[in-house]
mmCIF file of C-alpha atoms and ligand atoms in Angstrom:
data_model
loop_
_atom_site.group_PDB
_atom_site.id
_atom_site.type_symbol
_atom_site.label_atom_id
_atom_site.label_comp_id
_atom_site.label_asym_id
_atom_site.label_seq_id
_atom_site.Cartn_x
_atom_site.Cartn_y
_atom_site.Cartn_z
ATOM 1 C CA MET A 1305 52.213 -114.031 -113.039
ATOM 2 C CA THR A 1306 54.611 -117.207 -113.286
ATOM 3 C CA ALA A 1307 53.534 -120.814 -113.537
ATOM 4 C CA ALA A 1308 54.714 -121.637 -109.918
ATOM 5 C CA SER A 1309 53.146 -118.507 -108.563
ATOM 6 C CA LEU A 1310 49.616 -119.445 -110.052
ATOM 7 C CA PHE A 1311 50.330 -123.180 -108.745
ATOM 8 C CA ARG A 1312 50.473 -121.836 -105.274
ATOM 9 C CA ARG A 1313 47.734 -119.488 -105.340
ATOM 10 C CA SER A 1314 45.559 -122.053 -106.502
ATOM 11 C CA GLY A 1315 46.314 -124.171 -103.528
ATOM 12 C CA GLY A 1316 48.588 -126.688 -104.617
ATOM 13 C CA PHE A 1317 46.091 -128.033 -107.400
ATOM 14 C CA GLU A 1318 47.443 -129.765 -110.129
ATOM 15 C CA ILE A 1319 44.998 -129.668 -113.596
ATOM 16 C CA VAL A 1320 44.845 -133.302 -115.044
ATOM 17 C CA GLN A 1321 42.571 -134.982 -117.599
ATOM 18 C CA MET A 1322 39.259 -136.136 -116.684
ATOM 19 C CA THR A 1323 38.514 -139.449 -116.902
ATOM 20 C CA ALA A 1324 35.204 -141.862 -116.329
ATOM 21 C CA ALA A 1325 36.388 -142.273 -112.970
ATOM 22 C CA ASP A 1326 35.914 -138.971 -112.049
ATOM 23 C CA CYS A 1327 32.307 -138.653 -113.050
ATOM 24 C CA ALA A 1328 30.897 -138.744 -109.775
ATOM 25 C CA GLU A 1329 33.314 -136.466 -108.257
ATOM 26 C CA ALA A 1330 32.649 -133.881 -111.122
ATOM 27 C CA ALA A 1331 28.576 -134.479 -110.945
ATOM 28 C CA ALA A 1332 29.197 -133.611 -106.924
ATOM 29 C CA LEU A 1333 31.018 -130.645 -107.927
ATOM 30 C CA HIS A 1334 28.199 -129.818 -110.756
ATOM 31 C CA GLY A 1335 25.956 -129.590 -107.947
ATOM 32 C CA THR A 1336 27.975 -126.902 -106.254
ATOM 33 C CA GLY A 1337 27.496 -124.453 -109.108
ATOM 34 C CA PHE A 1338 24.125 -124.843 -111.030
ATOM 35 C CA SER A 1339 20.578 -125.278 -109.553
ATOM 36 C CA ARG A 1340 19.828 -128.254 -112.068
ATOM 37 C CA ALA A 1341 22.777 -130.745 -111.285
ATOM 38 C CA TRP A 1342 24.374 -133.193 -113.740
ATOM 39 C CA THR A 1343 23.939 -136.620 -112.601
ATOM 40 C CA ASP A 1344 27.459 -138.436 -112.945
ATOM 41 C CA GLY A 1345 25.213 -141.082 -115.551
ATOM 42 C CA GLU A 1346 24.963 -137.549 -117.415
ATOM 43 C CA ILE A 1347 28.526 -136.561 -117.087
ATOM 44 C CA GLY A 1348 29.674 -140.164 -118.258
ATOM 45 C CA ALA A 1349 27.524 -140.215 -121.089
ATOM 46 C CA LEU A 1350 28.955 -136.831 -122.305
ATOM 47 C CA LEU A 1351 32.792 -137.676 -121.557
ATOM 48 C CA ALA A 1352 32.193 -141.313 -123.222
ATOM 49 C CA GLN A 1353 31.591 -139.084 -126.644
ATOM 50 C CA GLU A 1354 34.583 -138.905 -128.539
ATOM 51 C CA PRO A 1355 34.747 -135.687 -129.367
ATOM 52 C CA VAL A 1356 34.275 -134.684 -125.499
ATOM 53 C CA PHE A 1357 37.137 -134.231 -123.126
ATOM 54 C CA GLY A 1358 37.509 -132.881 -119.836
ATOM 55 C CA PHE A 1359 40.123 -131.496 -117.107
ATOM 56 C CA MET A 1360 39.771 -131.167 -113.358
ATOM 57 C CA ALA A 1361 41.807 -129.530 -110.680
ATOM 58 C CA ARG A 1362 43.451 -132.455 -108.451
ATOM 59 C CA ARG A 1363 46.055 -132.060 -105.399
ATOM 60 C CA PRO A 1364 48.658 -134.398 -106.328
ATOM 61 C CA GLY A 1365 48.913 -137.469 -103.923
ATOM 62 C CA LYS A 1366 45.991 -136.444 -102.187
ATOM 63 C CA ARG A 1367 42.824 -138.389 -102.225
ATOM 64 C CA ALA A 1368 41.053 -134.889 -101.383
ATOM 65 C CA ARG A 1369 38.059 -133.873 -103.140
ATOM 66 C CA PRO A 1370 38.993 -132.081 -106.630
ATOM 67 C CA GLY A 1371 39.050 -128.310 -106.860
ATOM 68 C CA GLY A 1372 36.860 -127.916 -110.059
ATOM 69 C CA PHE A 1373 36.209 -129.463 -113.390
ATOM 70 C CA VAL A 1374 35.541 -128.414 -117.121
ATOM 71 C CA LEU A 1375 34.035 -130.089 -120.303
ATOM 72 C CA ALA A 1376 34.081 -129.281 -123.711
ATOM 73 C CA ARG A 1377 33.709 -130.516 -126.941
ATOM 74 C CA LEU A 1378 35.354 -130.343 -130.279
ATOM 75 C CA VAL A 1379 33.997 -131.026 -133.828
ATOM 76 C CA GLU A 1380 35.685 -130.045 -136.929
ATOM 77 C CA GLY A 1381 37.738 -127.381 -135.610
ATOM 78 C CA GLU A 1382 34.613 -125.919 -133.567
ATOM 79 C CA ALA A 1383 34.797 -125.906 -129.944
ATOM 80 C CA GLU A 1384 32.295 -125.219 -126.777
ATOM 81 C CA ILE A 1385 32.730 -125.446 -123.176
ATOM 82 C CA LEU A 1386 29.874 -127.620 -121.823
ATOM 83 C CA THR A 1387 30.427 -126.826 -118.472
ATOM 84 C CA ILE A 1388 32.959 -125.590 -115.801
ATOM 85 C CA ALA A 1389 32.286 -125.433 -112.220
ATOM 86 C CA VAL A 1390 34.991 -124.611 -109.325
ATOM 87 C CA ARG A 1391 34.200 -125.478 -105.576
ATOM 88 C CA PRO A 1392 32.406 -122.350 -103.903
ATOM 89 C CA LYS A 1393 35.749 -122.352 -101.088
ATOM 90 C CA HIS A 1394 38.373 -122.467 -103.886
ATOM 91 C CA ARG A 1395 36.815 -120.184 -106.286
ATOM 92 C CA GLN A 1396 38.629 -116.813 -107.139
ATOM 93 C CA SER A 1397 42.223 -118.551 -106.551
ATOM 94 C CA GLY A 1398 42.997 -119.417 -110.245
ATOM 95 C CA ILE A 1399 41.023 -122.602 -110.707
ATOM 96 C CA GLY A 1400 39.085 -121.657 -113.360
ATOM 97 C CA TRP A 1401 41.485 -119.818 -115.138
ATOM 98 C CA ARG A 1402 44.073 -122.519 -115.235
ATOM 99 C CA LEU A 1403 41.289 -125.156 -116.119
ATOM 100 C CA MET A 1404 40.425 -122.893 -119.180
ATOM 101 C CA GLY A 1405 43.940 -122.789 -120.079
ATOM 102 C CA ALA A 1406 44.304 -126.597 -120.374
ATOM 103 C CA VAL A 1407 41.080 -126.374 -122.418
ATOM 104 C CA LEU A 1408 43.024 -123.795 -124.646
ATOM 105 C CA ARG A 1409 46.213 -125.663 -124.775
ATOM 106 C CA HIS A 1410 44.269 -128.952 -125.652
ATOM 107 C CA LEU A 1411 42.333 -127.025 -128.411
ATOM 108 C CA ARG A 1412 45.441 -125.111 -130.107
ATOM 109 C CA SER A 1413 47.435 -128.208 -130.322
ATOM 110 C CA GLU A 1414 44.460 -129.947 -132.268
ATOM 111 C CA GLY A 1415 44.045 -126.974 -134.706
ATOM 112 C CA ALA A 1416 40.927 -125.855 -133.274
ATOM 113 C CA GLN A 1417 39.512 -122.448 -134.961
ATOM 114 C CA ARG A 1418 37.111 -121.070 -132.369
ATOM 115 C CA LEU A 1419 35.544 -121.252 -129.332
ATOM 116 C CA PHE A 1420 32.224 -120.931 -128.154
ATOM 117 C CA LEU A 1421 30.266 -120.978 -124.616
ATOM 118 C CA GLU A 1422 27.015 -119.537 -123.421
ATOM 119 C CA VAL A 1423 26.874 -117.886 -119.945
ATOM 120 C CA ASP A 1424 23.969 -116.327 -118.028
ATOM 121 C CA GLU A 1425 23.991 -112.578 -118.349
ATOM 122 C CA GLY A 1426 23.895 -112.082 -114.613
ATOM 123 C CA ASN A 1427 26.672 -114.472 -114.178
ATOM 124 C CA ASP A 1428 29.298 -111.815 -112.955
ATOM 125 C CA ALA A 1429 31.886 -114.084 -111.920
ATOM 126 C CA ALA A 1430 31.806 -116.246 -115.441
ATOM 127 C CA LEU A 1431 31.822 -113.143 -117.373
ATOM 128 C CA ALA A 1432 34.620 -111.538 -115.921
ATOM 129 C CA LEU A 1433 36.678 -114.710 -116.047
ATOM 130 C CA TYR A 1434 35.587 -115.203 -119.932
ATOM 131 C CA ARG A 1435 36.474 -111.576 -121.087
ATOM 132 C CA LYS A 1436 39.885 -111.714 -119.151
ATOM 133 C CA ILE A 1437 40.344 -114.685 -121.527
ATOM 134 C CA GLY A 1438 39.530 -112.768 -124.317
ATOM 135 C CA PHE A 1439 35.930 -113.772 -125.092
ATOM 136 C CA SER A 1440 33.438 -111.353 -126.978
ATOM 137 C CA LYS A 1441 29.837 -111.765 -127.200
ATOM 138 C CA VAL A 1442 28.520 -112.647 -130.482
ATOM 139 C CA ALA A 1443 24.662 -113.493 -129.706
ATOM 140 C CA GLU A 1444 22.118 -113.162 -127.140
ATOM 141 C CA ARG A 1445 19.439 -115.778 -126.330
ATOM 142 C CA ALA A 1446 16.513 -113.535 -124.635
ATOM 143 C CA ALA A 1447 14.785 -115.263 -121.551
ATOM 144 C CA TYR A 1448 16.817 -118.179 -121.814
ATOM 145 C CA TYR A 1449 17.458 -118.960 -118.385
ATOM 146 C CA ASN A 1450 15.066 -119.709 -115.657
ATOM 147 C CA ASP A 1451 16.279 -119.233 -111.673
ATOM 148 C CA GLY A 1452 13.117 -121.205 -111.218
ATOM 149 C CA GLY A 1453 11.291 -118.379 -109.526
ATOM 150 C CA GLY A 1454 9.825 -117.046 -112.569
ATOM 151 C CA ALA A 1455 12.682 -114.753 -113.192
ATOM 152 C CA LYS A 1456 14.311 -115.176 -116.446
ATOM 153 C CA SER A 1457 17.635 -113.966 -118.072
ATOM 154 C CA ALA A 1458 19.472 -114.073 -121.162
ATOM 155 C CA ALA A 1459 22.354 -116.536 -122.561
ATOM 156 C CA LEU A 1460 25.226 -114.475 -123.765
ATOM 157 C CA VAL A 1461 26.833 -116.512 -126.621
ATOM 158 C CA MET A 1462 30.753 -115.710 -126.704
ATOM 159 C CA ARG A 1463 33.293 -116.666 -128.924
ATOM 160 C CA LEU A 1464 37.389 -116.870 -128.854
ATOM 161 C CA ASP A 1465 39.074 -116.836 -132.050
ATOM 162 C CA LEU A 1466 42.289 -119.282 -131.401
ATOM 163 C CA GLY A 1467 43.761 -119.009 -134.974
HETATM 164 C C1 COA B 1619 33.093 -118.898 -112.857
HETATM 165 C C2 COA B 1619 33.716 -120.200 -112.268
HETATM 166 C C3 COA B 1619 33.949 -120.989 -112.744
HETATM 167 C C4 COA B 1619 35.152 -118.917 -111.995
HETATM 168 O O1 COA B 1619 36.046 -119.844 -111.448
HETATM 169 P P1 COA B 1619 37.342 -119.095 -110.258
HETATM 170 O O2 COA B 1619 38.401 -120.439 -109.835
HETATM 171 O O3 COA B 1619 36.765 -118.765 -109.181
HETATM 172 O O4 COA B 1619 38.067 -117.892 -111.366
HETATM 173 P P2 COA B 1619 39.347 -117.636 -111.103
HETATM 174 O O5 COA B 1619 39.805 -117.624 -109.484
HETATM 175 O O6 COA B 1619 40.335 -118.329 -111.922
HETATM 176 O O7 COA B 1619 39.345 -116.217 -111.595
HETATM 177 C C5 COA B 1619 40.157 -115.822 -113.010
HETATM 178 C C6 COA B 1619 39.395 -114.578 -113.396
HETATM 179 O O8 COA B 1619 37.909 -114.370 -113.253
HETATM 180 C C7 COA B 1619 37.506 -113.048 -112.415
HETATM 181 N N1 COA B 1619 36.566 -113.558 -111.527
HETATM 182 C C8 COA B 1619 36.564 -114.856 -111.012
HETATM 183 N N2 COA B 1619 35.559 -114.553 -110.319
HETATM 184 C C9 COA B 1619 34.967 -113.503 -110.203
HETATM 185 C C10 COA B 1619 34.264 -113.034 -109.228
HETATM 186 N N3 COA B 1619 33.659 -113.550 -108.168
HETATM 187 N N4 COA B 1619 33.857 -111.454 -109.551
HETATM 188 C C11 COA B 1619 34.651 -110.745 -110.249
HETATM 189 N N5 COA B 1619 35.625 -111.256 -111.239
HETATM 190 C C12 COA B 1619 35.768 -112.713 -111.236
HETATM 191 C C13 COA B 1619 38.762 -112.378 -112.653
HETATM 192 O O9 COA B 1619 39.026 -111.571 -113.565
HETATM 193 C C14 COA B 1619 39.612 -113.130 -112.188
HETATM 194 O O10 COA B 1619 41.307 -112.735 -112.402
HETATM 195 P P3 COA B 1619 41.905 -112.031 -111.214
HETATM 196 O O11 COA B 1619 41.960 -113.128 -109.913
HETATM 197 O O12 COA B 1619 43.140 -112.081 -111.633
HETATM 198 O O13 COA B 1619 41.271 -111.037 -110.802
HETATM 199 C C15 COA B 1619 33.292 -120.165 -110.508
HETATM 200 O O14 COA B 1619 32.870 -118.838 -110.198
HETATM 201 C C16 COA B 1619 32.469 -121.273 -110.708
HETATM 202 O O15 COA B 1619 32.238 -122.251 -110.511
HETATM 203 N N6 COA B 1619 30.974 -120.643 -110.766
HETATM 204 C C17 COA B 1619 29.560 -121.477 -110.535
HETATM 205 C C18 COA B 1619 29.628 -122.154 -111.660
HETATM 206 C C19 COA B 1619 29.348 -121.369 -113.063
HETATM 207 O O16 COA B 1619 28.773 -120.121 -113.202
HETATM 208 N N7 COA B 1619 30.125 -121.668 -114.322
HETATM 209 C C20 COA B 1619 30.125 -121.130 -115.374
HETATM 210 C C21 COA B 1619 28.827 -121.399 -116.276
HETATM 211 S S1 COA B 1619 28.837 -120.225 -117.824
#
Protein backbone atom coordinates (compact mmCIF):
# COMPACT_ATOMS: atom_id res chain seq x y z
CA MET A 1 0.00 0.00 0.00
CA THR A 2 1.43 3.44 -0.90
CA ALA A 3 1.67 6.25 1.65
CA ALA A 4 -0.93 8.24 -0.32
CA SER A 5 -3.46 5.41 -0.38
CA LEU A 6 -2.96 4.72 3.32
CA PHE A 7 -3.49 8.45 4.02
CA ARG A 8 -6.79 8.33 2.08
CA ARG A 9 -7.85 5.05 3.70
CA SER A 10 -7.34 6.50 7.18
CA GLY A 11 -9.69 9.42 6.56
CA GLY A 12 -7.14 12.10 5.73
CA PHE A 13 -5.53 12.00 9.16
CA GLU A 14 -1.98 13.24 9.54
CA ILE A 15 0.32 11.82 12.20
CA VAL A 16 1.86 14.66 14.21
CA GLN A 17 4.02 14.84 17.32
CA MET A 18 2.02 15.25 20.53
CA THR A 19 2.49 18.31 22.70
CA ALA A 20 1.24 19.34 26.14
CA ALA A 21 -1.66 21.14 24.42
CA ASP A 22 -3.01 17.76 23.21
CA CYS A 23 -3.37 16.12 26.64
CA ALA A 24 -7.05 16.91 27.26
CA GLU A 25 -8.06 15.52 23.87
CA ALA A 26 -5.80 12.52 24.39
CA ALA A 27 -7.44 11.81 27.77
CA ALA A 28 -10.90 11.90 26.17
CA LEU A 29 -9.66 9.53 23.48
CA HIS A 30 -8.09 7.22 26.04
CA GLY A 31 -11.48 6.91 27.73
CA THR A 32 -12.94 5.50 24.50
CA GLY A 33 -10.53 2.57 24.62
CA PHE A 34 -10.00 1.64 28.26
CA SER A 35 -12.26 1.09 31.27
CA ARG A 36 -9.99 3.22 33.48
CA ALA A 37 -9.42 6.40 31.50
CA TRP A 38 -6.22 8.31 32.13
CA THR A 39 -6.78 11.96 33.05
CA ASP A 40 -5.26 14.84 31.12
CA GLY A 41 -3.09 15.48 34.19
CA GLU A 42 -1.76 11.92 34.10
CA ILE A 43 -1.03 12.13 30.38
CA GLY A 44 0.53 15.57 30.80
CA ALA A 45 2.76 14.30 33.63
CA LEU A 46 3.96 11.44 31.42
CA LEU A 47 4.56 13.63 28.38
CA ALA A 48 6.52 16.10 30.52
CA GLN A 49 9.09 13.37 31.23
CA GLU A 50 12.06 13.67 28.92
CA PRO A 51 12.08 10.03 27.67
CA VAL A 52 8.35 10.07 26.86
CA PHE A 53 7.02 11.06 23.44
CA GLY A 54 3.78 10.67 21.55
CA PHE A 55 2.00 11.06 18.24
CA MET A 56 -1.55 12.03 17.43
CA ALA A 57 -3.71 11.50 14.32
CA ARG A 58 -5.17 14.85 13.26
CA ARG A 59 -6.92 16.13 10.20
CA PRO A 60 -4.85 18.97 8.76
CA GLY A 61 -6.36 22.41 9.11
CA LYS A 62 -9.45 21.15 10.88
CA ARG A 63 -10.49 21.59 14.47
CA ALA A 64 -12.11 18.14 14.43
CA ARG A 65 -11.37 15.75 17.25
CA PRO A 66 -8.22 13.65 16.81
CA GLY A 67 -8.56 10.08 15.54
CA GLY A 68 -6.04 8.44 17.83
CA PHE A 69 -2.84 8.80 19.78
CA VAL A 70 0.10 6.79 21.06
CA LEU A 71 2.51 7.39 23.94
CA ALA A 72 5.89 5.69 24.26
CA ARG A 73 9.05 5.90 26.33
CA LEU A 74 12.68 5.36 25.34
CA VAL A 75 15.37 4.75 27.95
CA GLU A 76 18.89 3.68 26.98
CA GLY A 77 17.93 1.88 23.80
CA GLU A 78 14.89 0.09 25.25
CA ALA A 79 11.48 1.49 24.45
CA GLU A 80 7.96 0.75 25.63
CA ILE A 81 4.50 1.55 24.32
CA LEU A 82 2.69 3.19 27.24
CA THR A 83 -0.69 3.36 25.53
CA ILE A 84 -2.37 3.55 22.14
CA ALA A 85 -6.01 4.30 21.38
CA VAL A 86 -7.97 4.96 18.20
CA ARG A 87 -11.44 6.51 18.33
CA PRO A 88 -13.98 3.69 17.82
CA LYS A 89 -15.52 5.12 14.64
CA HIS A 90 -12.08 5.40 13.02
CA ARG A 91 -10.82 1.93 13.96
CA GLN A 92 -9.71 -0.51 11.28
CA SER A 93 -8.87 2.28 8.89
CA GLY A 94 -5.10 2.17 9.36
CA ILE A 95 -4.63 4.83 12.07
CA GLY A 96 -3.19 2.44 14.68
CA TRP A 97 -0.74 1.13 12.09
CA ARG A 98 0.36 4.64 11.16
CA LEU A 99 0.72 5.72 14.81
CA MET A 100 2.91 2.68 15.48
CA GLY A 101 4.84 3.42 12.28
CA ALA A 102 5.61 6.93 13.55
CA VAL A 103 6.87 5.46 16.84
CA LEU A 104 9.09 2.96 14.99
CA ARG A 105 10.57 5.66 12.74
CA HIS A 106 11.34 7.86 15.75
CA LEU A 107 12.90 4.97 17.67
CA ARG A 108 15.07 3.91 14.74
CA SER A 109 16.23 7.51 14.26
CA GLU A 110 17.25 7.51 17.94
CA GLY A 111 19.12 4.20 17.59
CA ALA A 112 16.75 2.24 19.86
CA GLN A 113 17.29 -1.52 19.90
CA ARG A 114 14.05 -2.98 21.25
CA LEU A 115 10.42 -2.03 21.75
CA PHE A 116 8.25 -3.72 24.39
CA LEU A 117 4.55 -3.55 25.20
CA GLU A 118 1.96 -5.29 27.32
CA VAL A 119 -1.38 -6.39 25.97
CA ASP A 120 -4.40 -8.21 27.36
CA GLU A 121 -4.47 -11.77 25.97
CA GLY A 122 -8.11 -11.18 24.99
CA ASN A 123 -7.49 -7.97 23.03
CA ASP A 124 -7.75 -9.47 19.54
CA ALA A 125 -7.56 -6.17 17.64
CA ALA A 126 -4.40 -5.02 19.42
CA LEU A 127 -2.78 -8.45 19.15
CA ALA A 128 -3.49 -8.55 15.42
CA LEU A 129 -1.96 -5.09 14.98
CA TYR A 130 1.15 -5.96 16.99
CA ARG A 131 1.67 -9.32 15.27
CA LYS A 132 1.31 -7.66 11.87
CA ILE A 133 4.07 -5.22 12.86
CA GLY A 134 6.28 -8.16 13.89
CA PHE A 135 6.03 -8.25 17.69
CA SER A 136 6.35 -11.64 19.34
CA LYS A 137 5.41 -12.78 22.84
CA VAL A 138 8.30 -13.01 25.29
CA ALA A 139 6.50 -13.41 28.63
CA GLU A 140 3.12 -13.69 30.23
CA ARG A 141 1.76 -12.25 33.49
CA ALA A 142 -1.08 -14.44 34.68
CA ALA A 143 -4.29 -12.83 35.95
CA TYR A 144 -2.82 -9.34 35.40
CA TYR A 145 -5.96 -7.59 34.12
CA ASN A 146 -9.32 -7.53 35.87
CA ASP A 147 -12.42 -6.59 33.90
CA GLY A 148 -14.13 -5.17 36.99
CA GLY A 149 -16.59 -8.05 37.10
CA GLY A 150 -14.11 -10.49 38.63
CA ALA A 151 -12.85 -12.02 35.37
CA LYS A 152 -9.08 -11.99 35.09
CA SER A 153 -6.90 -12.27 32.05
CA ALA A 154 -3.18 -12.50 31.40
CA ALA A 155 -0.94 -9.73 30.15
CA LEU A 156 1.26 -10.75 27.25
CA VAL A 157 4.63 -9.03 27.15
CA MET A 158 5.65 -8.56 23.51
CA ARG A 159 8.93 -7.47 21.96
CA LEU A 160 10.05 -6.10 18.62
CA ASP A 161 13.76 -6.00 17.77
CA LEU A 162 14.61 -2.80 15.90
CA GLY A 163 18.23 -3.50 14.99
C1 LIG B 1 -5.83 -1.69 18.99
C2 LIG B 1 -6.19 -0.43 18.19
C3 LIG B 1 -5.26 0.70 18.62
C4 LIG B 1 -5.97 -0.74 16.69
O1 LIG B 1 -6.10 0.47 15.96
P1 LIG B 1 -6.74 0.54 14.49
O2 LIG B 1 -6.54 1.90 13.98
O3 LIG B 1 -8.12 0.01 14.50
O4 LIG B 1 -5.79 -0.50 13.71
P2 LIG B 1 -5.49 -0.46 12.13
O5 LIG B 1 -6.72 -0.09 11.39
O6 LIG B 1 -4.28 0.35 11.90
O7 LIG B 1 -5.18 -2.00 11.85
C5 LIG B 1 -3.89 -2.45 11.52
C6 LIG B 1 -3.93 -3.96 11.49
O8 LIG B 1 -4.26 -4.46 12.77
C7 LIG B 1 -5.13 -5.57 12.64
N1 LIG B 1 -6.43 -5.23 13.26
C8 LIG B 1 -6.82 -4.03 13.77
N2 LIG B 1 -8.05 -4.13 14.31
C9 LIG B 1 -8.46 -5.41 14.12
C10 LIG B 1 -9.63 -6.14 14.47
N3 LIG B 1 -10.66 -5.54 15.13
N4 LIG B 1 -9.70 -7.44 14.15
C11 LIG B 1 -8.69 -8.05 13.50
N5 LIG B 1 -7.53 -7.42 13.13
C12 LIG B 1 -7.42 -6.11 13.46
C13 LIG B 1 -5.25 -5.87 11.18
O9 LIG B 1 -4.21 -6.75 10.84
C14 LIG B 1 -4.98 -4.52 10.58
O10 LIG B 1 -4.44 -4.58 9.30
P3 LIG B 1 -5.40 -4.68 8.00
O11 LIG B 1 -6.44 -3.61 8.17
O12 LIG B 1 -4.47 -4.43 6.86
O13 LIG B 1 -5.99 -6.04 8.07
C15 LIG B 1 -7.69 -0.05 18.39
O14 LIG B 1 -8.49 -1.19 18.18
C16 LIG B 1 -8.01 0.53 19.76
O15 LIG B 1 -7.86 1.73 19.99
N6 LIG B 1 -8.46 -0.34 20.71
C17 LIG B 1 -8.82 0.13 22.05
C18 LIG B 1 -7.59 0.50 22.86
C19 LIG B 1 -6.60 -0.65 22.92
O16 LIG B 1 -6.98 -1.81 23.08
N7 LIG B 1 -5.29 -0.32 22.82
C20 LIG B 1 -4.24 -1.31 22.84
C21 LIG B 1 -3.88 -1.66 24.25
S1 LIG B 1 -2.52 -2.81 24.34
